[in-house]
Short mmCIF file of C-alpha atoms in Angstrom, two decimals:
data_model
loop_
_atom_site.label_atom_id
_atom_site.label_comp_id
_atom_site.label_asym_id
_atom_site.label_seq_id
_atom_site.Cartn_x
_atom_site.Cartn_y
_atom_site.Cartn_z
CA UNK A 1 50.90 -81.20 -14.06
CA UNK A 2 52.01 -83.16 -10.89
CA UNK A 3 54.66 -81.11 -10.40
CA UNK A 4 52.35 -78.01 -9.99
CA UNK A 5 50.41 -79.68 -7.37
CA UNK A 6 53.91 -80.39 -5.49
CA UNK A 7 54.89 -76.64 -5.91
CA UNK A 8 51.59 -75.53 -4.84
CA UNK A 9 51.70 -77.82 -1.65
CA UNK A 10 54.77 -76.36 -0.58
CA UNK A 11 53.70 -72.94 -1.09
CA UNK A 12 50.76 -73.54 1.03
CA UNK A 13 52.50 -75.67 3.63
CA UNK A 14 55.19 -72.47 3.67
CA UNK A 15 52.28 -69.92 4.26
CA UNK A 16 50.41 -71.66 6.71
CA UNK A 17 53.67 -72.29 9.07
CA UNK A 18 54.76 -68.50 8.87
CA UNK A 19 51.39 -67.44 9.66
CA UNK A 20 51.85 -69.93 12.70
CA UNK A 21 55.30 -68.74 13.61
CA UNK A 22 54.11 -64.82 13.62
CA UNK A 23 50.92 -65.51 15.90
CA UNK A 24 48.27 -65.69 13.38
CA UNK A 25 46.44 -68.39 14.64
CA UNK A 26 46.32 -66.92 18.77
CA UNK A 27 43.10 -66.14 19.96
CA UNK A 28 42.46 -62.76 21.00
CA UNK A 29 39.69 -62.78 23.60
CA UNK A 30 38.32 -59.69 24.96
CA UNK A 31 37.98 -59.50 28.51
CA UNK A 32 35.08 -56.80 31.09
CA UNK A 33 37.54 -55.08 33.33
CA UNK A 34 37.01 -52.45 36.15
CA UNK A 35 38.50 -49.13 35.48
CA UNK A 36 38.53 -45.82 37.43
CA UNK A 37 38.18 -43.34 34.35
CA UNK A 38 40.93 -42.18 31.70
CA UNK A 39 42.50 -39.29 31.83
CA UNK A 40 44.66 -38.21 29.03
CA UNK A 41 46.86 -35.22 28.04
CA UNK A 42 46.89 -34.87 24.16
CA UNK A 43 45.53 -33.07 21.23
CA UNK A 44 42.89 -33.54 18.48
CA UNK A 45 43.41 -35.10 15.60
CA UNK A 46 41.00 -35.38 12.50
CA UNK A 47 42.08 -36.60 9.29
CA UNK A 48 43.44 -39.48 7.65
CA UNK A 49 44.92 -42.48 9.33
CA UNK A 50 47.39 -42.21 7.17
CA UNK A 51 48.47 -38.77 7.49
CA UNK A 52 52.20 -37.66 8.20
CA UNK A 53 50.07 -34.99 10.78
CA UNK A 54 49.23 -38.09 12.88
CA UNK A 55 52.34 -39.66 12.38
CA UNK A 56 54.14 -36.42 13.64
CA UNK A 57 51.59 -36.11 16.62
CA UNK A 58 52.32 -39.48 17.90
CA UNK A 59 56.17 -38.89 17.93
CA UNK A 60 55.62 -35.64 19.54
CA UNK A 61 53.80 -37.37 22.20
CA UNK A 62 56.74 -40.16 22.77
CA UNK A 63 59.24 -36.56 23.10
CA UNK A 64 56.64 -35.27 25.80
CA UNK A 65 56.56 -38.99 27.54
CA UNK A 66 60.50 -39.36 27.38
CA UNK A 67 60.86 -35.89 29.29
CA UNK A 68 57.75 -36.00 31.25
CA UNK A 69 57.15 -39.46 32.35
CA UNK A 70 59.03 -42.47 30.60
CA UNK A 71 56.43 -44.71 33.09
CA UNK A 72 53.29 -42.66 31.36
CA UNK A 73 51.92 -44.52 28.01
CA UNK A 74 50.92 -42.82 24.29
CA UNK A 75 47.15 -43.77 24.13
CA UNK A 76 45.09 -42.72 20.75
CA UNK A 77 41.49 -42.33 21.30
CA UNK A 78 39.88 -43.51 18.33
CA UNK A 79 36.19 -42.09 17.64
CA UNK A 80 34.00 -44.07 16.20
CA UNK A 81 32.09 -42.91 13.24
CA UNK A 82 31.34 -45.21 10.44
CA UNK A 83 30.40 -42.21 8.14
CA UNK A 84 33.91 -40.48 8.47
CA UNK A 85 35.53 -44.02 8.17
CA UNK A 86 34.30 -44.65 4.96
CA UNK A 87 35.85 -42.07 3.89
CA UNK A 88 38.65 -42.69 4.80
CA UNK A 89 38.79 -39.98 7.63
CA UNK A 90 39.65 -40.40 11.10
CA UNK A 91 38.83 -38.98 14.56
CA UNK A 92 41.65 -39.30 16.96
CA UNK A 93 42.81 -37.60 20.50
CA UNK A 94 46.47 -38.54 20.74
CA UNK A 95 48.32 -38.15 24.17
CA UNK A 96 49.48 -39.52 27.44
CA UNK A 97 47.92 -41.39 30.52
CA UNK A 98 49.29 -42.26 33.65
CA UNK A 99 51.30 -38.73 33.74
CA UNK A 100 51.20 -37.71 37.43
CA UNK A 101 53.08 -33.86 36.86
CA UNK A 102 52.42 -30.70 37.76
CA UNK A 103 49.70 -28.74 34.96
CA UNK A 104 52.62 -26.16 34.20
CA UNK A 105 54.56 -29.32 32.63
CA UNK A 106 51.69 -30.03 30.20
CA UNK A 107 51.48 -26.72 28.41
CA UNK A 108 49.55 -27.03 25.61
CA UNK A 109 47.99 -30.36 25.84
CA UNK A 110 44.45 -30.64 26.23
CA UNK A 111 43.17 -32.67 29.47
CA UNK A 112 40.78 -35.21 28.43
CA UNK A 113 38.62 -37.54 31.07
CA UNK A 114 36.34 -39.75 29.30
CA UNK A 115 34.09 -41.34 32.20
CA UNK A 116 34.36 -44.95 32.95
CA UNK A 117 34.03 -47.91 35.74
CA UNK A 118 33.88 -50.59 33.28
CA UNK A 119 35.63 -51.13 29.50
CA UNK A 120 36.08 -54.58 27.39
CA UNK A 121 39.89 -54.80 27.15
CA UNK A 122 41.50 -56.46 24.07
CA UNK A 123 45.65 -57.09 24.19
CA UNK A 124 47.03 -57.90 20.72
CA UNK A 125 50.10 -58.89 20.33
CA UNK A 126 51.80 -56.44 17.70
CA UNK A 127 52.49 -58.74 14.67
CA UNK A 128 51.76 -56.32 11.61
CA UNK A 129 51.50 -59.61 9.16
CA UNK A 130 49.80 -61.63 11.41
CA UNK A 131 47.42 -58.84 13.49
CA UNK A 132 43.56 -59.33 13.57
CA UNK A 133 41.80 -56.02 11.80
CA UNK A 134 40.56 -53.40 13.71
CA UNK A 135 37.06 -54.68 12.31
CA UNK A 136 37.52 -58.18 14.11
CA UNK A 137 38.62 -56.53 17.13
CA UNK A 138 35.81 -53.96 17.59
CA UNK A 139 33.10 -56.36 16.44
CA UNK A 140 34.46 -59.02 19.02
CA UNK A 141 34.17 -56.23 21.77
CA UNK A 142 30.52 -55.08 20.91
CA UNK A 143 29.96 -59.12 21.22
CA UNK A 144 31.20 -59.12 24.31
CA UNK A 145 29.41 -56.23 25.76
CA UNK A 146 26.16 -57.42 23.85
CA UNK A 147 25.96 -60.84 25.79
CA UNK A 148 26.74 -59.29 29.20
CA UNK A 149 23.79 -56.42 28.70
CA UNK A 150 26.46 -54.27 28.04
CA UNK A 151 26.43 -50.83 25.55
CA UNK A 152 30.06 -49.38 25.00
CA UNK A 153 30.49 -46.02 24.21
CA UNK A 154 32.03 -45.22 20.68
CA UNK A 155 35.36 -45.00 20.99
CA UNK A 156 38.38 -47.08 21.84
CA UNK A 157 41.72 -46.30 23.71
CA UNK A 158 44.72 -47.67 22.12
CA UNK A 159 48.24 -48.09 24.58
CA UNK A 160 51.22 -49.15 23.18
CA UNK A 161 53.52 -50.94 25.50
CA UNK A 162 57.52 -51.37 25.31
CA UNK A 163 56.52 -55.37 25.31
CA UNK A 164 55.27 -55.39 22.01
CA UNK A 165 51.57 -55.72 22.76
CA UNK A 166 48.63 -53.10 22.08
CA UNK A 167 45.96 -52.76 24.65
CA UNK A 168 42.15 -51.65 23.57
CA UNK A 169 40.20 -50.80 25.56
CA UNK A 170 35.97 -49.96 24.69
CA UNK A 171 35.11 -47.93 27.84
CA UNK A 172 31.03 -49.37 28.83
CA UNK A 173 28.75 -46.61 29.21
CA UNK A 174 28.38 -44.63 32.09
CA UNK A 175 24.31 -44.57 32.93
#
């Protein structure tokens, strides 16, 4: 019997320390920034998360960066809609931001400006074993917002940078 609390000791001393050593135990604090509106070149995307479709639409969108822009960023805009997510079902607009090129370049990719001067930011850095959920992360930015008198639009803009960290941002509504 001892030796089953020994095992089980170790086991748990083992799980706690790689959770440590993959970043499970940061903090992730959101943060208010100032932002001048996003605009984004993509397409629509509705389905599930996941799909190969949305797989295949976020690769197409690193081709488009590599020859457009390699400075310009993949964002997914993530609509929020708690009926839809129950179900399993997604609303995204995939594409890029920061692309400064001539309209001809971007045929067939929809523009996209979603109004902004504000947005609570969340970086994460990308651990998939040790990652908050997306729950944590939204409900930590609506907590934000909430004690600064704040209402946040429903959606979220994920960028995925080289460094390994994800950006969120919850743009605050425009009155």
């Amino acid at each position: 019997m001892k030796k089953y609390y020994i095992i089980g000791a170790i086991v748990l001393f083992a799980g706690v320390l790689i959770n440590y050593k993959f970043g499970g135990f940061d903090k992730v604090e959101p943060q208010l920034i100032e932002v001048n509106d996003y605009i984004i070149y993509g397409r629509n995307y509705e389905g599930s998360y996941k799909s190969n479709a949305l797989n295949s639409l976020v690769n197409d969108m690193r081709l488009q960066q590599e020859q457009l822009n390699p400075k310009a960023n993949v964002v997914i805009v993530n609509y929020i809609d708690e009926a839809k997510e129950t179900l399993g079902i997604v609303s995204n607009f995939v594409g890029l931001s920061g692309v400064a090129t001539p309209n001809e370049e971007l045929i067939g990719l929809e523009k996209r400006v979603i109004k902004a001067s504000k947005s609570v930011r969340v970086v994460v850095k990308i651990k998939p074993l040790a990652m908050p959920s997306p729950e944590k992360i939204k409900a930590k930015a609506f907590k934000l917002a909430k004690e600064e008198g704040l209402e946040l639009q429903n959606l979220s803009i994920e960028q995925y940078n080289e460094n390994g960290t994800l950006i969120i941002d919850f743009p605050v509504m425009v009155l």
